[in-house]
């Protein structure tokens, strides 16, 4: 109860007390005042009771609100405490996870470092082993090279002695001045033998170009032997590429080196030093390929007319990769002749110089035997006329014999026909110039023997010139022109007077029996060109 209420209540009680009533009793006004006093006292009591009830009610409400606020505060405090504890747990957990992750990372780094150290040690050991193997291989190759050089020197001495004996015998056979011209032809052939290891044409009274003509049956037999070799080379290429797919070390090298060989051949330039760098690059590829002893093959299969007698089962084993890349090289060179030599015949020389050198070096030989039959097998396939082959170019069989190119569908699978006559003529022009570029190489100052002596050029002209009149085609005339046009100086250098007689037979007599056509016109105008450019009068 508030102090004001207490004071009011005390005053009312004093006014209505018996003493106060006694003072007011005895008069009406006093009685009235007493009654009013009683009523006022009653009213005050009710008001005070009501105020006390309200006061109690408000006190209770305040206490309840205070209790609720205290409970809420306690709840919030506990919730905050739980949140703090949870946060601490999460922080601790995150810290523990980070420490674990750092520990794992350190462990991983230590493991990687250990593995790296092991790998480095293994690599150093392998490198040391490889260097040791290379040293042993180098010593072995040096020993083989020395032995080969010794054998080659002995062979050259023996061949030189045989040539001297043959020259002496040939000189002793000269009988009269009436045969001076023909003896001149023989001497020209002997000069080829002296400088390039070829046999001279025999001396007769027949026209020069027919002196060494080959019988038709012999030409066909030889041609079929080379075509068999060509088919074997295609099978060998597929076998090597199939085997390479299962060798993870060999597979990338196979494609990389193949593309490199094709790129180098395609980028050859005309000039004296245009082949020096390219042939070194390809020779390095061939050397590295030869060191790959697996897969191996019997190299005797690479000789079309029979393997040399000194190759046995052991010595005939060689790297299949080297033969594979020689095959790729031969194909790239022939494609270069067919595609570029037709537009500019002098462009046939760089590939010819390159491929003749690579088939002549010891690095690509087997016991001193050149594998140039690989190149010749492809020439037999694409340009048979230089080997004495002829046929009817109006029929499918005849076109196939003459080396016409086939046309395939868009997928390159089905044969749909033959190349156009213009395309065929362009190919023959380039291939004829290419054949001349390999058959008229001068190895007289080279340390290695000529793998394809100039006598083969003589034979090619003789075979074409001796083709029966009814079998002469435009292909023969185009190839003959390509053989002679840019090679006449080298031809004359090797065969001297015999070359002039052969040229007269090829460019004056032979066209008389040839069929009419643009190729004949081009051939008959060639003597005037030779006279103007080289002062050669036929």
JSON list of C-alpha atoms in Angstrom, two decimals, residues 185 201 206-213 458 462 466 497-499 501-502 505:
[
{"chain": "A", "resi": 185, "resn": "UNK", "atom": "CA", "xyz": [81.62, -47.67, -129.02]},
{"chain": "A", "resi": 201, "resn": "UNK", "atom": "CA", "xyz": [78.01, -53.25, -124.51]},
{"chain": "A", "resi": 206, "resn": "UNK", "atom": "CA", "xyz": [74.44, -53.93, -135.71]},
{"chain": "A", "resi": 207, "resn": "UNK", "atom": "CA", "xyz": [73.11, -50.44, -134.79]},
{"chain": "A", "resi": 208, "resn": "UNK", "atom": "CA", "xyz": [74.43, -49.38, -131.40]},
{"chain": "A", "resi": 209, "resn": "UNK", "atom": "CA", "xyz": [71.11, -49.17, -129.58]},
{"chain": "A", "resi": 210, "resn": "UNK", "atom": "CA", "xyz": [70.37, -52.80, -130.34]},
{"chain": "A", "resi": 211, "resn": "UNK", "atom": "CA", "xyz": [73.71, -54.06, -129.07]},
{"chain": "A", "resi": 212, "resn": "UNK", "atom": "CA", "xyz": [72.38, -54.84, -125.60]},
{"chain": "A", "resi": 213, "resn": "UNK", "atom": "CA", "xyz": [68.69, -55.21, -126.22]},
{"chain": "A", "resi": 458, "resn": "UNK", "atom": "CA", "xyz": [71.95, -47.54, -122.01]},
{"chain": "A", "resi": 462, "resn": "UNK", "atom": "CA", "xyz": [67.95, -49.78, -126.12]},
{"chain": "A", "resi": 466, "resn": "UNK", "atom": "CA", "xyz": [63.93, -51.94, -130.00]},
{"chain": "A", "resi": 497, "resn": "UNK", "atom": "CA", "xyz": [81.10, -41.76, -129.43]},
{"chain": "A", "resi": 498, "resn": "UNK", "atom": "CA", "xyz": [78.75, -44.63, -128.63]},
{"chain": "A", "resi": 499, "resn": "UNK", "atom": "CA", "xyz": [76.35, -42.11, -127.10]},
{"chain": "A", "resi": 501, "resn": "UNK", "atom": "CA", "xyz": [75.40, -43.26, -132.36]},
{"chain": "A", "resi": 502, "resn": "UNK", "atom": "CA", "xyz": [72.71, -44.28, -129.85]},
{"chain": "A", "resi": 505, "resn": "UNK", "atom": "CA", "xyz": [69.26, -44.17, -133.61]}
]
